[in-house]
Coordinates of C-alpha atoms and ligand atoms in Angstrom, one line a residue:
M677 CA -22.3 106.4 -91.8
K678 CA -19.2 106.5 -89.3
R679 CA -16.0 104.6 -90.5
S680 CA -15.9 103.0 -87.2
L681 CA -19.8 101.4 -88.1
Q682 CA -18.9 100.4 -91.4
S683 CA -15.5 98.7 -90.1
T684 CA -17.6 96.5 -88.0
L685 CA -20.0 95.5 -90.5
L686 CA -17.3 94.7 -93.3
L687 CA -16.2 92.6 -90.6
L688 CA -19.1 90.8 -89.5
L689 CA -19.7 90.4 -92.9
F690 CA -16.8 88.7 -93.6
I691 CA -17.3 86.8 -90.5
V692 CA -20.3 85.6 -92.1
V693 CA -19.2 84.7 -95.6
L694 CA -16.5 82.4 -93.6
L695 CA -19.4 81.1 -91.6
L696 CA -21.1 79.7 -94.4
A697 CA -17.8 79.3 -97.0
P698 CA -17.5 75.3 -95.3
V699 CA -21.2 74.6 -95.8
L700 CA -21.6 76.1 -99.4
L701 CA -18.3 75.3 -101.4
P702 CA -17.2 72.0 -102.8
E703 CA -14.2 70.0 -100.5
F704 CA -11.3 71.4 -103.4
Y705 CA -12.0 74.9 -102.1
V706 CA -12.3 74.6 -98.5
T707 CA -9.2 72.8 -99.0
L708 CA -7.6 75.5 -101.1
L709 CA -8.9 78.1 -98.4
N710 CA -7.4 75.9 -95.2
Y711 CA -3.8 76.1 -96.7
I712 CA -4.6 79.7 -97.4
G713 CA -5.4 80.6 -94.0
L714 CA -2.6 78.6 -92.4
Y715 CA 0.2 80.3 -95.0
A716 CA -1.5 83.7 -94.0
I717 CA -1.4 83.5 -90.5
V718 CA 2.9 83.2 -91.6
A719 CA 2.7 85.7 -93.9
L720 CA 0.9 88.3 -91.3
G721 CA 3.7 87.6 -89.0
L722 CA 6.0 89.0 -92.3
V723 CA 3.9 92.2 -92.6
M724 CA 4.6 92.8 -89.3
L725 CA 8.5 92.5 -89.8
T726 CA 9.2 93.0 -92.8
G727 CA 6.3 95.5 -94.1
V728 CA 6.3 97.7 -90.9
G729 CA 9.8 97.0 -89.3
G730 CA 12.0 96.5 -92.3
L731 CA 13.2 93.2 -91.3
T732 CA 13.7 91.2 -93.9
S733 CA 13.5 87.3 -93.7
F734 CA 13.8 84.5 -95.7
G735 CA 13.3 81.9 -92.6
Q736 CA 9.9 81.5 -92.0
A737 CA 9.0 78.6 -93.1
A738 CA 11.7 77.1 -90.3
F739 CA 10.0 78.2 -87.5
V740 CA 6.7 76.7 -89.2
G741 CA 9.0 73.5 -89.4
L742 CA 9.6 74.3 -85.2
G743 CA 5.8 74.6 -84.6
A744 CA 4.7 71.2 -86.5
Y745 CA 7.7 69.2 -85.3
T746 CA 7.1 69.7 -81.8
S747 CA 3.9 68.8 -81.8
A748 CA 4.5 65.6 -84.4
Y749 CA 6.9 64.3 -82.5
L750 CA 5.1 64.8 -78.7
T751 CA 1.8 63.7 -80.0
T752 CA 3.1 60.5 -81.3
V753 CA 6.1 59.7 -79.3
H754 CA 5.5 60.9 -76.2
G755 CA 1.5 60.9 -76.4
V756 CA 1.4 64.3 -75.2
S757 CA -2.0 66.4 -76.1
P758 CA -2.6 67.9 -79.3
W759 CA -3.6 70.7 -77.1
L760 CA -0.4 71.2 -74.9
T761 CA 2.0 70.8 -77.9
L762 CA 0.7 74.0 -78.9
P763 CA 2.0 76.0 -76.2
A764 CA 4.9 73.7 -76.1
G765 CA 6.1 74.2 -79.5
L766 CA 5.3 78.0 -78.8
L767 CA 8.0 77.7 -75.9
V768 CA 10.4 75.7 -78.7
T769 CA 10.1 78.3 -81.2
G770 CA 10.0 81.8 -78.8
V771 CA 13.6 80.0 -77.6
V772 CA 15.5 79.8 -80.8
A773 CA 14.1 82.4 -82.2
L774 CA 14.9 84.9 -79.3
S775 CA 18.5 82.6 -79.8
L776 CA 18.8 83.6 -83.8
G777 CA 17.4 86.9 -83.4
L778 CA 19.9 87.8 -80.8
V779 CA 22.6 87.0 -83.3
T780 CA 21.0 87.9 -86.4
L781 CA 19.2 91.2 -85.8
R782 CA 22.3 93.0 -85.2
L783 CA 23.2 92.3 -88.7
S784 CA 22.6 95.8 -90.8
G785 CA 21.9 96.0 -94.5
H786 CA 21.8 93.0 -97.0
F787 CA 23.5 90.5 -93.8
L788 CA 20.3 90.6 -92.1
P789 CA 17.9 88.8 -94.9
L790 CA 21.5 86.5 -95.4
G791 CA 21.9 85.3 -92.1
T792 CA 17.6 84.5 -92.2
I793 CA 18.2 82.5 -95.3
A794 CA 22.0 80.4 -93.2
W795 CA 19.8 79.5 -90.2
G796 CA 17.0 78.4 -92.5
M797 CA 18.5 76.3 -94.6
S798 CA 19.7 75.1 -91.1
L799 CA 16.7 74.1 -89.6
Y800 CA 15.6 72.3 -92.8
Y801 CA 18.3 70.2 -92.7
L802 CA 17.9 69.4 -89.2
F803 CA 14.5 68.2 -89.3
G804 CA 15.3 66.2 -92.6
N805 CA 18.3 64.9 -90.6
L806 CA 17.3 63.7 -86.8
D807 CA 16.3 60.0 -87.0
A808 CA 14.0 61.0 -84.1
L809 CA 11.7 63.4 -86.5
G810 CA 11.8 60.5 -88.9
G811 CA 14.4 61.9 -91.7
H812 CA 13.2 62.9 -94.6
T813 CA 10.3 60.3 -94.5
G814 CA 9.1 62.3 -91.7
M815 CA 6.4 60.9 -89.1
S816 CA 2.9 60.3 -89.4
G817 CA 0.0 59.3 -87.4
I818 CA -0.2 62.3 -85.7
P819 CA -3.7 62.7 -83.5
P820 CA -6.8 65.2 -85.0
L821 CA -7.1 67.8 -82.6
Q822 CA -10.2 67.2 -80.5
F823 CA -13.1 69.7 -79.0
V824 CA -14.7 67.5 -76.4
E825 CA -16.6 65.2 -78.2
L826 CA -15.7 66.1 -81.9
E827 CA -12.9 65.0 -83.4
L828 CA -11.5 67.9 -85.9
K829 CA -10.8 65.2 -88.5
S830 CA -12.2 67.1 -91.8
G831 CA -10.8 70.0 -93.8
R832 CA -14.5 71.4 -93.5
E833 CA -14.2 71.5 -89.7
F834 CA -10.6 72.3 -89.4
F835 CA -11.4 75.6 -91.3
Y836 CA -13.4 77.3 -88.7
L837 CA -10.4 76.7 -86.4
I838 CA -8.2 77.7 -89.1
W839 CA -9.5 81.0 -89.9
A840 CA -10.3 81.8 -86.3
V841 CA -7.3 82.2 -85.1
L842 CA -6.5 83.8 -88.9
L843 CA -9.0 86.7 -87.7
V844 CA -7.9 86.6 -84.0
L845 CA -4.0 87.5 -84.7
V846 CA -5.4 89.8 -87.9
L847 CA -7.0 91.8 -85.0
G848 CA -4.8 91.6 -82.5
T849 CA -2.0 92.7 -85.0
R850 CA -3.8 95.1 -86.3
N851 CA -4.3 97.1 -82.4
L852 CA -0.5 96.1 -82.1
L853 CA 0.8 98.7 -84.9
D854 CA -1.7 101.4 -83.9
S855 CA -0.8 101.4 -80.6
R856 CA 2.7 102.9 -78.5
E857 CA 4.8 99.8 -79.3
G858 CA 3.2 99.8 -82.8
R859 CA 4.7 103.1 -83.2
A860 CA 7.8 102.0 -82.1
I861 CA 8.0 99.0 -84.7
R862 CA 7.2 101.4 -87.3
A863 CA 9.9 103.9 -86.3
L864 CA 12.5 100.9 -86.6
K865 CA 11.9 101.8 -90.3
G866 CA 13.1 104.9 -90.6
G867 CA 16.3 103.9 -89.4
S868 CA 16.9 103.4 -85.5
V869 CA 19.2 106.4 -84.7
M870 CA 15.7 108.4 -84.7
A871 CA 13.6 105.7 -83.2
E872 CA 17.0 105.8 -80.8
A873 CA 16.6 109.5 -79.9
M874 CA 13.0 109.8 -79.0
G875 CA 13.6 106.7 -76.4
V876 CA 12.9 103.5 -78.4
N877 CA 14.7 100.8 -77.4
T878 CA 15.1 99.3 -81.1
P879 CA 17.2 96.1 -80.3
R880 CA 14.0 95.4 -78.3
S881 CA 11.7 96.4 -80.4
K882 CA 13.3 94.5 -83.3
I883 CA 13.9 91.2 -80.1
V884 CA 9.7 91.4 -79.7
V885 CA 9.2 91.7 -83.6
F886 CA 11.1 89.0 -84.7
T887 CA 9.6 86.2 -82.0
L888 CA 6.1 87.5 -82.0
A889 CA 6.7 86.8 -86.4
A890 CA 8.1 83.6 -85.3
L891 CA 5.3 82.7 -83.1
Y892 CA 2.6 83.4 -85.4
A893 CA 4.5 80.9 -87.8
S894 CA 4.7 78.0 -85.1
T895 CA 1.1 78.3 -84.3
S896 CA 0.9 77.8 -88.0
G897 CA 2.6 75.2 -87.9
W898 CA 1.0 73.7 -85.5
L899 CA -2.1 73.9 -87.2
Y900 CA -0.9 72.2 -90.1
A901 CA 0.6 69.7 -88.2
H902 CA -3.1 68.2 -87.1
L903 CA -4.8 69.2 -90.3
Q904 CA -2.0 67.1 -92.4
R905 CA -1.3 64.7 -89.4
F906 CA 1.7 63.7 -91.6
V907 CA 5.0 66.4 -91.7
N908 CA 7.9 65.7 -93.5
P909 CA 10.9 68.4 -94.0
T910 CA 9.4 69.6 -97.7
P911 CA 6.9 72.1 -96.6
F912 CA 9.9 74.2 -94.6
S913 CA 12.3 74.9 -97.0
L914 CA 13.8 77.7 -97.8
T915 CA 11.7 77.9 -100.7
Q916 CA 8.6 78.0 -99.0
G917 CA 10.4 80.9 -97.0
I918 CA 11.2 83.0 -99.7
E919 CA 7.1 82.0 -100.9
Y920 CA 5.8 83.3 -97.5
L921 CA 7.4 86.5 -98.2
F922 CA 6.5 86.7 -102.3
M923 CA 2.9 86.5 -100.1
A924 CA 3.3 89.1 -97.8
V925 CA 5.1 91.3 -100.5
V926 CA 2.1 90.8 -103.2
G927 CA -0.7 91.1 -100.6
G928 CA 1.2 94.5 -98.9
V929 CA 4.0 94.7 -97.0
S930 CA 2.6 97.1 -94.4
H931 CA -1.3 95.9 -94.4
V932 CA -2.4 93.7 -91.9
W933 CA -5.6 92.4 -94.5
G934 CA -2.9 92.3 -97.2
A935 CA -1.2 89.0 -95.7
I936 CA -4.6 87.6 -96.2
L937 CA -4.9 89.3 -99.7
G938 CA -1.2 87.9 -100.4
A939 CA -1.7 84.3 -99.5
G940 CA -4.6 84.0 -101.5
L941 CA -3.8 85.3 -104.7
I942 CA -0.6 83.8 -104.7
T943 CA -2.2 80.0 -103.3
V944 CA -4.7 80.3 -106.0
L945 CA -2.2 81.7 -108.8
K946 CA -0.1 78.8 -108.0
Q947 CA -2.3 75.7 -107.9
W948 CA -4.1 77.5 -110.8
L949 CA -0.7 77.8 -113.1
Q950 CA 0.4 74.2 -111.9
D951 CA -3.1 73.2 -113.6
W952 CA -2.3 75.2 -116.7
L953 CA 0.9 75.6 -117.8
P954 CA 2.0 72.0 -118.6
R955 CA -1.1 71.5 -120.3
L956 CA 0.1 74.6 -122.7
L957 CA 3.9 74.2 -122.7
G958 CA 2.8 70.6 -123.5
Q959 CA 5.5 69.0 -120.9
S960 CA 5.6 69.3 -117.2
G961 CA 7.8 71.0 -114.6
N962 CA 7.6 73.7 -112.0
F963 CA 7.0 76.3 -114.8
E964 CA 4.7 78.4 -111.9
I965 CA 8.3 79.1 -110.8
I966 CA 9.0 81.7 -113.0
V967 CA 5.8 82.8 -113.6
F968 CA 6.4 84.1 -109.5
G969 CA 9.5 85.5 -110.4
L970 CA 8.4 87.3 -113.5
L971 CA 5.4 88.7 -111.5
M972 CA 8.0 89.6 -108.7
I973 CA 9.7 91.8 -110.4
V974 CA 6.2 94.0 -112.2
V975 CA 5.5 93.9 -108.3
L976 CA 8.4 95.7 -107.0
H977 CA 8.5 98.1 -110.0
R978 CA 4.6 99.2 -110.8
A979 CA 2.9 98.3 -107.2
R980 CA 5.4 98.4 -104.3
D981 CA 3.0 98.0 -101.6
G982 CA 1.2 95.2 -102.6
V983 CA -2.2 94.7 -103.8
W984 CA -4.3 96.1 -100.9
P985 CA -3.5 99.6 -101.2
M986 CA -5.4 99.5 -104.9
I987 CA -8.4 97.5 -102.8
Q988 CA -8.4 99.0 -99.5
R989 CA -9.8 102.7 -101.6
F990 CA -13.2 100.8 -101.3
F991 CA -13.2 100.5 -97.2
P992 CA -13.4 103.1 -94.6
Q993 CA -10.2 104.1 -93.9
R994 CA -9.4 104.0 -90.4
L995 CA -8.0 107.1 -88.9
I996 CA -5.5 107.7 -85.9
C997 CA -7.4 110.7 -84.0
A998 CA -7.1 112.6 -80.9
R999 CA -10.0 112.9 -78.3
V1000 CA -9.5 116.4 -78.2
D1001 CA -12.1 116.7 -74.4
G1002 CA -12.3 114.4 -70.9
V1003 CA -8.6 113.5 -71.5
R1004 CA -6.2 114.0 -69.0
P1005 CA -3.3 115.3 -70.0
L1006 CA 0.6 113.8 -69.3
T1007 CA 2.2 114.6 -65.9
R1008 CA 4.8 116.7 -66.8
R1009 CA 8.5 116.9 -65.6
P1010 CA 9.3 119.3 -63.4
L1011 CA 11.8 121.8 -65.2
P1012 CA 15.0 122.7 -63.3
E1013 CA 15.5 126.4 -62.2
A1014 CA 15.9 128.9 -64.8
G1015 CA 19.5 129.8 -64.8
S1016 CA 20.5 126.3 -63.4
V1017 CA 23.2 124.7 -65.5
L1018 CA 21.3 121.9 -67.9
L1019 CA 24.6 120.7 -70.0
E1020 CA 28.4 121.2 -69.6
V1021 CA 30.1 120.0 -72.0
K1022 CA 33.9 120.2 -71.5
D1023 CA 36.9 119.2 -73.9
A1024 CA 34.9 117.3 -76.5
S1025 CA 36.5 116.0 -79.1
K1026 CA 35.2 114.1 -82.0
R1027 CA 37.4 112.2 -84.4
F1028 CA 36.5 110.6 -88.4
G1029 CA 39.4 108.7 -89.1
G1030 CA 41.8 111.6 -90.0
L1031 CA 39.4 114.6 -89.9
L1032 CA 38.9 115.9 -85.9
A1033 CA 35.4 117.3 -86.2
N1034 CA 35.0 118.2 -83.0
D1035 CA 38.5 119.2 -81.2
R1036 CA 38.2 120.3 -77.8
V1037 CA 35.2 122.0 -77.1
S1038 CA 33.8 123.3 -74.0
F1039 CA 30.1 125.1 -73.3
G1040 CA 27.1 124.8 -71.3
V1041 CA 23.6 125.5 -71.3
R1042 CA 21.4 126.8 -69.0
A1043 CA 17.8 126.2 -67.9
G1044 CA 16.0 129.5 -69.4
E1045 CA 18.2 130.5 -72.3
V1046 CA 18.9 129.9 -76.1
M1047 CA 22.5 129.1 -77.0
A1048 CA 23.3 129.3 -80.6
L1049 CA 26.3 127.0 -82.2
I1050 CA 26.9 128.6 -85.6
G1051 CA 30.2 128.5 -87.9
P1052 CA 30.2 127.5 -91.2
N1053 CA 29.3 124.2 -93.0
G1054 CA 31.5 121.8 -92.1
A1055 CA 32.4 123.2 -88.8
G1056 CA 31.4 120.4 -86.5
K1057 CA 28.2 121.8 -85.5
S1058 CA 25.7 118.3 -86.2
T1059 CA 28.5 116.3 -85.2
M1060 CA 28.6 117.8 -81.8
F1061 CA 25.0 117.5 -81.4
N1062 CA 25.4 113.9 -82.3
G1063 CA 28.0 113.4 -79.4
I1064 CA 26.1 115.5 -76.6
S1065 CA 22.5 113.7 -77.7
G1066 CA 24.2 109.8 -77.4
V1067 CA 23.5 109.1 -81.0
D1068 CA 27.4 109.2 -82.0
P1069 CA 29.8 108.9 -79.0
L1070 CA 32.2 111.7 -78.6
T1071 CA 36.1 110.6 -78.6
S1072 CA 36.5 112.0 -76.0
G1073 CA 35.6 114.7 -73.6
S1074 CA 32.9 114.4 -71.1
V1075 CA 29.2 116.1 -71.2
S1076 CA 27.4 116.3 -68.1
F1077 CA 23.4 116.9 -68.1
R1078 CA 21.5 118.1 -65.4
G1079 CA 24.7 117.3 -62.8
E1080 CA 24.9 114.1 -64.1
P1081 CA 27.5 112.4 -66.4
I1082 CA 26.0 110.8 -69.9
E1083 CA 28.9 110.8 -71.7
G1084 CA 28.9 106.4 -73.7
L1085 CA 25.0 106.3 -72.6
P1086 CA 22.6 105.4 -75.5
A1087 CA 20.8 108.2 -76.6
R1088 CA 17.4 106.9 -75.3
E1089 CA 19.0 106.8 -72.1
I1090 CA 19.7 110.7 -72.6
A1091 CA 16.5 110.8 -74.1
R1092 CA 15.0 109.5 -70.9
R1093 CA 16.5 112.5 -68.6
G1094 CA 15.0 115.3 -70.4
M1095 CA 16.9 115.9 -73.6
S1096 CA 15.2 116.2 -76.8
R1097 CA 16.3 116.9 -80.2
T1098 CA 15.2 117.6 -83.9
F1099 CA 17.8 116.1 -87.3
Q1100 CA 19.4 118.6 -89.5
H1101 CA 17.9 115.8 -92.2
V1102 CA 14.6 115.6 -91.1
R1103 CA 13.7 112.1 -89.7
L1104 CA 10.1 111.7 -90.3
L1105 CA 8.2 108.4 -91.3
P1106 CA 6.3 109.9 -94.4
S1107 CA 3.9 107.6 -95.1
M1108 CA 2.6 108.1 -91.5
S1109 CA 0.6 111.1 -90.4
V1110 CA 1.5 114.3 -88.5
I1111 CA 0.1 113.2 -85.1
E1112 CA 1.4 110.1 -85.1
N1113 CA 5.2 111.2 -86.1
V1114 CA 4.7 113.1 -83.4
A1115 CA 3.3 110.5 -80.8
I1116 CA 6.6 108.8 -81.2
G1117 CA 8.4 111.6 -79.4
A1118 CA 5.8 110.7 -76.4
H1119 CA 7.4 107.0 -76.3
L1120 CA 8.5 107.0 -72.8
R1121 CA 5.9 109.2 -71.2
G1122 CA 3.5 105.6 -72.1
R1123 CA 4.1 102.5 -70.5
R1124 CA 1.5 100.3 -71.9
G1125 CA 3.1 97.5 -73.6
F1126 CA 2.7 94.5 -76.5
V1127 CA 0.0 92.4 -75.3
A1128 CA -2.4 95.4 -73.6
A1129 CA -1.9 97.2 -77.0
A1130 CA -3.2 93.5 -78.7
C1131 CA -6.1 93.8 -76.9
R1132 CA -7.3 97.8 -76.7
A1133 CA -6.5 97.5 -72.5
D1134 CA -4.3 100.6 -73.9
R1135 CA -6.9 102.8 -75.1
A1136 CA -6.7 105.0 -72.1
E1137 CA -3.1 106.0 -72.2
E1138 CA -3.0 105.8 -75.7
S1139 CA -5.9 109.1 -75.7
R1140 CA -3.3 110.6 -73.3
L1141 CA -0.2 110.5 -75.7
L1142 CA -2.1 111.4 -78.8
H1143 CA -3.9 114.4 -76.5
E1144 CA -0.6 115.2 -76.1
A1145 CA 1.1 114.7 -79.5
A1146 CA -1.9 117.2 -81.0
V1147 CA -1.0 120.1 -77.7
Q1148 CA 2.2 120.1 -79.2
I1149 CA 1.3 120.5 -82.9
E1150 CA -1.3 123.1 -82.5
R1151 CA 1.5 125.1 -80.1
C1152 CA 4.1 124.5 -83.2
G1153 CA 1.5 126.0 -85.4
L1154 CA 0.7 123.2 -87.4
P1155 CA -3.4 121.9 -86.9
E1156 CA -4.3 121.9 -89.9
Q1157 CA -1.8 119.0 -91.0
M1158 CA -2.4 117.3 -88.1
Y1159 CA -3.8 114.4 -90.4
E1160 CA -2.0 114.5 -93.7
A1161 CA 0.8 112.2 -94.2
A1162 CA 4.0 114.1 -92.9
G1163 CA 6.0 113.3 -96.1
S1164 CA 3.4 115.2 -97.9
L1165 CA 4.3 118.6 -96.2
P1166 CA 7.0 121.0 -97.8
L1167 CA 10.5 120.2 -95.6
G1168 CA 10.2 123.9 -93.7
K1169 CA 6.9 122.5 -92.3
Q1170 CA 8.5 118.6 -92.0
R1171 CA 10.9 120.7 -89.4
I1172 CA 8.1 121.9 -87.4
V1173 CA 6.8 118.5 -87.3
E1174 CA 10.2 117.3 -85.7
I1175 CA 10.1 120.2 -83.2
A1176 CA 6.7 119.0 -82.1
R1177 CA 7.5 115.4 -81.8
A1178 CA 10.9 116.7 -79.4
L1179 CA 8.4 119.0 -77.2
A1180 CA 6.0 115.8 -76.9
A1181 CA 9.2 113.9 -74.8
D1182 CA 8.6 116.9 -72.7
P1183 CA 12.7 118.0 -72.5
C1184 CA 14.4 120.2 -70.4
L1185 CA 16.7 120.8 -73.0
L1186 CA 15.7 121.1 -76.7
L1187 CA 18.3 119.9 -79.4
L1188 CA 17.5 122.4 -82.6
D1189 CA 19.6 122.0 -86.1
E1190 CA 18.7 124.1 -88.4
P1191 CA 15.4 124.3 -87.3
A1192 CA 14.9 127.4 -90.0
A1193 CA 15.9 126.3 -93.1
G1194 CA 13.1 126.2 -95.7
L1195 CA 11.0 128.3 -93.4
R1196 CA 9.5 131.7 -95.1
Y1197 CA 9.8 135.3 -93.5
L1198 CA 6.7 134.8 -91.3
E1199 CA 7.1 131.1 -90.5
K1200 CA 10.4 131.7 -88.8
Q1201 CA 8.9 135.0 -86.7
A1202 CA 6.3 132.1 -85.5
L1203 CA 9.2 129.9 -85.0
A1204 CA 11.2 132.3 -83.1
D1205 CA 7.7 133.5 -80.8
L1206 CA 7.8 129.7 -80.1
L1207 CA 11.4 129.1 -78.8
R1208 CA 10.8 132.5 -77.0
R1209 CA 7.9 131.4 -75.1
L1210 CA 9.8 127.7 -74.4
R1211 CA 12.6 130.2 -72.9
A1212 CA 10.2 131.7 -71.0
E1213 CA 8.7 128.8 -69.7
G1214 CA 12.1 127.4 -68.4
M1215 CA 13.4 125.2 -71.1
G1216 CA 17.2 125.0 -72.1
I1217 CA 17.8 125.7 -75.8
L1218 CA 20.6 124.7 -78.0
L1219 CA 20.5 125.9 -81.6
V1220 CA 22.3 126.0 -84.6
E1221 CA 20.9 128.2 -87.4
H1222 CA 22.3 129.7 -90.2
D1223 CA 20.1 132.7 -90.9
M1224 CA 21.9 135.6 -88.8
D1225 CA 18.7 137.5 -88.2
F1226 CA 17.3 135.2 -86.4
V1227 CA 20.3 133.7 -84.4
M1228 CA 21.1 137.5 -83.2
G1229 CA 17.4 138.2 -82.6
L1230 CA 16.5 134.9 -80.2
A1231 CA 20.1 133.8 -78.6
D1232 CA 21.1 134.9 -75.7
R1233 CA 24.7 133.5 -75.9
V1234 CA 26.5 132.3 -78.8
L1235 CA 28.8 129.9 -79.8
V1236 CA 31.2 130.1 -83.0
M1237 CA 32.8 127.1 -84.2
E1238 CA 35.2 127.0 -86.9
F1239 CA 37.2 123.8 -88.1
G1240 CA 35.9 121.8 -85.5
Q1241 CA 37.4 124.3 -82.7
K1242 CA 36.3 126.9 -80.7
L1243 CA 36.2 130.2 -82.2
A1244 CA 34.7 132.5 -80.0
A1245 CA 31.6 132.7 -77.6
G1246 CA 29.5 135.5 -75.9
R1247 CA 27.1 137.4 -76.5
P1248 CA 25.2 138.4 -79.7
E1249 CA 26.5 141.9 -79.4
E1250 CA 29.9 140.8 -78.4
I1251 CA 29.7 137.8 -81.7
Q1252 CA 28.4 140.4 -84.2
R1253 CA 31.8 142.6 -83.1
N1254 CA 34.5 140.6 -82.9
P1255 CA 36.8 140.7 -85.9
A1256 CA 38.0 136.8 -85.9
V1257 CA 34.6 136.2 -86.0
I1258 CA 34.1 138.4 -89.1
E1259 CA 37.0 137.4 -90.2
A1260 CA 36.3 133.8 -90.4
Y1261 CA 33.0 133.4 -90.8
L1262 CA 31.3 136.1 -92.6
G1263 CA 34.2 136.2 -94.8
G1264 CA 34.4 140.2 -93.5
V1265 CA 31.8 140.6 -95.8
E1266 CA 29.8 142.4 -93.2
Ligands
ADP2761 P1 28.1 121.1 -90.2 O1 27.0 120.6 -89.1 O2 29.3 122.2 -89.0 O3 28.0 121.5 -91.1 P2 29.2 118.5 -89.4 O4 29.1 118.6 -88.2 O5 27.6 118.0 -90.0 O6 29.3 119.9 -89.8 O7 30.5 117.7 -90.1 C1 31.8 118.3 -89.5 C2 32.7 117.9 -90.4 O8 32.8 116.1 -89.8 C3 32.6 117.5 -92.0 O9 33.8 118.0 -92.5 C4 32.1 116.4 -92.3 O10 32.4 116.4 -93.4 C5 32.2 115.4 -91.4 N1 31.7 114.0 -90.9 C6 31.2 114.5 -90.3 N2 29.7 113.1 -89.9 C7 30.8 112.5 -90.6 C8 30.8 111.1 -90.5 N3 29.5 110.1 -89.7 N4 32.1 110.2 -91.0 C9 32.8 110.7 -91.7 N5 33.2 112.5 -91.5 C10 31.9 113.3 -90.8
MG2762 MG1 25.3 120.2 -89.7

């Protein structure tokens, strides 16, 4: 049976089970399932934010509170219809999340989670201290939701609403992650350097995913307020924020269905522990917290990806495939005329504290030529690449690309102008397939955004992007590895994947940092052939490489660097005869 059909059948089965659940189950279980649904909505946001995007937040409970309190306040004090308070809550949460995100997401490393703890606590105390919100006593008398004549007063009726919302969000999130913008979010986890070099506006992606996760939380809060019809600050505390994170981690941080699983496991376990631990221990207390702590340690040691991947094996896997026929290839940018100057670097210097890693280096690259940059380790070659491509800007000097000054521009802007690069230390997303990694390179060649992705309106463009990725992978000689996880390839092949990714950007200048390292003889020859073909098409190539046979057989011109300075420049024959180069670079051996 086809995988997609199997998936659809399983989804239908899940929906049937959901439809029957409130009819067949006793009240207690329906209530439990309602809470699992509410928690799963928040955990789903965290799957996207923390699991996929790599941004840890302890503060989601505060956003749940914003959704709940906005509705509680507007309905009880101002008599606003509960259906209107959902968009109102989303608006309030959106504004708060945007402001907090703009401040917090600049923080890196452990400062980001600490920042989320700080505002998570602030909002919690705000709920408790505002008299208009009923202080610590909270607000009661929240009206029930009403569908025409039907008031959703019982848990059984509410069940359908909660799970319908959850299901829509799960499917929308899944679609989103499997799209151009989704890949950009996934690329965040590999650090923003690679993503930016591929044209992703990483601050924007971070803000969007952070705000989305907050809006999910707010939706859960709105549902909660009208299910409970009473709110007080307790469920929006930092402790609850930690529990949400816990659910996402236990379920499976990077899997949408893991959110439901995690919320289910933690909620049921908590209920069970609260019932049994005091009986076993003969005294009352919050012992479940201790068990949770221990459980977290076990999960982090034994199942970092959570429980979902263990269950997932029994389900058909979704495979991101490129369609072969009937796809209109992406339009290509016209290449500059062969021989015209593409890149001009003048007096480029880069200082790291007391070290001058690049010292007033000047050179140029033309369209349709391979320029090699060689020199001993530490000569400053990679630093020069980073300076040119905007990854780590120069201290002084000027760089112009296709006639425009580009120094000081962010890497993504330089990428947009047609420069693409690979990294000496490979920067792939190891768990993602080769084709998805390469498709990140084509980011700037697509337009469709988050909303289109979530409702699958981006499929035509998406198949063009994947088609482009597939074409580049085949061109680079890796068709067999197309659907393998990038991290499972040998390092030499991973470098080739980086080249395919750079080519997917449709560059006119390609910067390759040690592309042949780790390749075998035949693979090096294939790479040289590929670079010759690209050169013949009119692409400019700037190449850093240590294998002298490779360089001398391929390059049109060679620039030799030593201690950050330009030592010599010229055609390969000239360089090979240059006494200073032989002395300094080859140590006089050859
Ligand atoms: P190459 O690529 O030619 O081997 P690099 O450009 O990587 O050399 O490094 C040039 C010099 O700059 C080295 O001495 C290296 O230690 C130093 N360097 C590179 N990056 C940094 C950095 N981010 N901070 C401080 N020093 C650096
Ligand atoms: Mg280097």
